[in-house]
Short mmCIF file of C-alpha atoms in Angstrom, two decimals:
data_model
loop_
_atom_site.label_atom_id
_atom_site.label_comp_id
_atom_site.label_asym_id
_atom_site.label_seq_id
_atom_site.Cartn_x
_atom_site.Cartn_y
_atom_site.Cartn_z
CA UNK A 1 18.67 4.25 9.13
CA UNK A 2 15.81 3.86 11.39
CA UNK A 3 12.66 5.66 11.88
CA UNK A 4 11.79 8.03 14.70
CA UNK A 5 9.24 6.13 17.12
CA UNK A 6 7.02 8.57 16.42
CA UNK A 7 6.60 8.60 13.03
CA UNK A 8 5.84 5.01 13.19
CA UNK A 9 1.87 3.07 14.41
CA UNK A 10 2.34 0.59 16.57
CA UNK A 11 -1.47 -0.59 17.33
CA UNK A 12 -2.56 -3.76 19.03
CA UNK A 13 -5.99 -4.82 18.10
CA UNK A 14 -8.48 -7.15 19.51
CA UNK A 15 -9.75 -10.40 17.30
CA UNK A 16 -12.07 -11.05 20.21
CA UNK A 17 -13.41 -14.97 20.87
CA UNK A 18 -13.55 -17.48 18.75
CA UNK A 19 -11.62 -15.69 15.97
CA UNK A 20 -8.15 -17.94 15.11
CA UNK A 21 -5.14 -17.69 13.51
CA UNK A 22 -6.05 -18.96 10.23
CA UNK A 23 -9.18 -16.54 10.32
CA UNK A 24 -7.00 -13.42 11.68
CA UNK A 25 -4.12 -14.19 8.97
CA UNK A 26 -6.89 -14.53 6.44
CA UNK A 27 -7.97 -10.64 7.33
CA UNK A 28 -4.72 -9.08 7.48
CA UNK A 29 -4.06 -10.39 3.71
CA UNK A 30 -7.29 -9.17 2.46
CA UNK A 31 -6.93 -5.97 4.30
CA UNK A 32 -3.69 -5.66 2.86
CA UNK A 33 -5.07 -6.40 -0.80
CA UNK A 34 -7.78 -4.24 -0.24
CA UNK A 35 -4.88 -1.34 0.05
CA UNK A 36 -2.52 -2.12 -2.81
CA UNK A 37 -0.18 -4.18 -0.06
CA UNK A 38 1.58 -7.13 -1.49
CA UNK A 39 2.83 -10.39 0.65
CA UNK A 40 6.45 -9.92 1.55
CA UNK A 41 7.66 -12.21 3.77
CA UNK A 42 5.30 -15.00 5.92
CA UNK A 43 6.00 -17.05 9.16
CA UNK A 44 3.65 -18.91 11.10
CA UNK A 45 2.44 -15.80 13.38
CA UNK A 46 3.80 -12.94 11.11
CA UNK A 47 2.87 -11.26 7.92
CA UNK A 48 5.32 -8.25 6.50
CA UNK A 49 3.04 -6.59 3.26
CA UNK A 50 5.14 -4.37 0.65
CA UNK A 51 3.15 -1.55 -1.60
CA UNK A 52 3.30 -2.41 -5.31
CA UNK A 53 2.01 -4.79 -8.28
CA UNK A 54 3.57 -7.95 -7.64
CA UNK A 55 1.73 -9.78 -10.06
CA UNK A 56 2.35 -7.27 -12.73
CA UNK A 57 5.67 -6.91 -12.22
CA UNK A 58 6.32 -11.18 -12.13
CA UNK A 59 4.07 -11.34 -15.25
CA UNK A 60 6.33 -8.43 -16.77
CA UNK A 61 9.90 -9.94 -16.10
CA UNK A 62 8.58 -12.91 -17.08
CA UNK A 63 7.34 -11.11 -20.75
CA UNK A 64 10.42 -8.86 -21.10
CA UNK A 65 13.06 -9.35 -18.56
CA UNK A 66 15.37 -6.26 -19.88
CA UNK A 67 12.70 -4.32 -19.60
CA UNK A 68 11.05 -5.33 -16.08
CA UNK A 69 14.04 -3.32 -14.68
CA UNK A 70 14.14 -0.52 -16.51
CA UNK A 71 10.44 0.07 -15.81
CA UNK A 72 10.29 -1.06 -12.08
CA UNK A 73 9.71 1.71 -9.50
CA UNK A 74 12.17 2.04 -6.59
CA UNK A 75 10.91 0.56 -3.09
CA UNK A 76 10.61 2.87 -0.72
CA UNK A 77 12.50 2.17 2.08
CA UNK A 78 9.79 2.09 5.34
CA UNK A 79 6.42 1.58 3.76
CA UNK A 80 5.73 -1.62 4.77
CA UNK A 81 3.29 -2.65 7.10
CA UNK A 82 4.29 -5.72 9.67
CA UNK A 83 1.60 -7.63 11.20
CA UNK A 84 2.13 -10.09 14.11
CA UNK A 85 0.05 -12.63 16.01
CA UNK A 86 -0.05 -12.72 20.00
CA UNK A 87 -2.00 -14.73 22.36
CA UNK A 88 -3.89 -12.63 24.78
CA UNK A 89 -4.21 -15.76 26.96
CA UNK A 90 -8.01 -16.51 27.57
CA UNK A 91 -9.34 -13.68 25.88
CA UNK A 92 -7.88 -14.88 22.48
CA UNK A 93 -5.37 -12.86 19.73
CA UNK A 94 -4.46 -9.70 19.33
CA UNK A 95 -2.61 -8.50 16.11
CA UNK A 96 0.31 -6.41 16.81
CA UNK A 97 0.76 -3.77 13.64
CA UNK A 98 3.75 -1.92 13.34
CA UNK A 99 3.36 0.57 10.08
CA UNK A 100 5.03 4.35 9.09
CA UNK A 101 2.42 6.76 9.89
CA UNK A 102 0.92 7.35 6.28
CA UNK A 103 -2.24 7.15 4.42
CA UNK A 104 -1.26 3.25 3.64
CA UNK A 105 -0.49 2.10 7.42
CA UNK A 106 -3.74 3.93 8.09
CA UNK A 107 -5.60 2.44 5.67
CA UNK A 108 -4.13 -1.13 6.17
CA UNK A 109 -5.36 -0.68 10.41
CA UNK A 110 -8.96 0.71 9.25
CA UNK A 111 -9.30 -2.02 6.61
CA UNK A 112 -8.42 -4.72 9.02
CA UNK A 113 -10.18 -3.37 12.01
CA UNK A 114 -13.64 -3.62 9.78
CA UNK A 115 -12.57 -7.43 8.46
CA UNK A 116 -11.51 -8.56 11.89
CA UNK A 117 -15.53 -6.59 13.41
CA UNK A 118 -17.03 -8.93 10.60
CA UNK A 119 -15.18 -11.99 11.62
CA UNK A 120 -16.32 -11.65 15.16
CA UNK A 121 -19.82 -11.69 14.28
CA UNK A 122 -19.22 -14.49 11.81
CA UNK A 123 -17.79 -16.53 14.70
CA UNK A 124 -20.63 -15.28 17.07
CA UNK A 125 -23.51 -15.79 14.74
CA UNK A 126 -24.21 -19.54 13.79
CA UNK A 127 -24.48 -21.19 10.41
CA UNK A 128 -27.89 -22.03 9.25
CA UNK A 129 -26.88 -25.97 9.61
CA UNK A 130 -25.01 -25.06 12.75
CA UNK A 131 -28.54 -23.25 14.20
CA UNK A 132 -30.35 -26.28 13.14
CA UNK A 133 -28.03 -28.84 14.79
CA UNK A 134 -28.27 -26.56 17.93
CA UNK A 135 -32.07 -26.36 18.16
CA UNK A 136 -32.72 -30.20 17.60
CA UNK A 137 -29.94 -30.53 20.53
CA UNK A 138 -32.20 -28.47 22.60
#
């Protein structure tokens, strides 16, 4: 069963210049961590992040396999956030979030928006060595 458009986000934000895919996946699993989202599924342009303890719950099959199962919560079906790359041709990537309209697809946009503001000033401010090279090249 599908969700009703609008109960889902579907937000496209800015990772402004200089900012690349390694950098913008980079954000998107640290907001996601940030939240309590685990990695899912990866491609090359596309991150899907599940809610729950997957570390925990490896370490615990791993420790007591009958009971891993027994104590395992159910998945909720739809709380998932999916996060994809697009090229915004010269004005660099976008990331395309699609999330159900809760407190975690909320949180997930909010945490990345601050990570990918940070990122753009990393990119835009140089190094110290990087300032150093520049000014001797002047």
């Amino acid at each position: 069963m599908t969700m009703p458009s609008n109960s889902l986000l579907n937000i496209r934000l800015p990772c402004g210049r200089g900012v690349d895919d390694e950098l913008a996946m980079r954000a998107c699993s640290e907001a996601a961590a940030e939240v309590g989202l685990t990695l899912g599924a990866r491609t090359p342009t596309s991150l899907v992040f599940l809610p729950g303890a997957k570390v925990t719950r490896s370490l615990l099959r791993c420790m007591a396999p009958g009971l891993a199962q027994a104590l395992e919560p159910a998945t909720r079906a739809g709380a998932g956030v999916a996060a994809e790359l697009l090229s915004r041709g010269g004005d660099g990537l976008a990331i395309s979030i699609m999330s159900p309209k809760e407190a975690s697809g909320e949180a997930f946009v909010s945490a990345l928006r601050a990570r990918l503001q940070r990122a753009k000033f990393e990119v835009a401010t140089p190094t110290g060595a990087e300032a150093a090279s520049q000014d001797q090249q002047r």
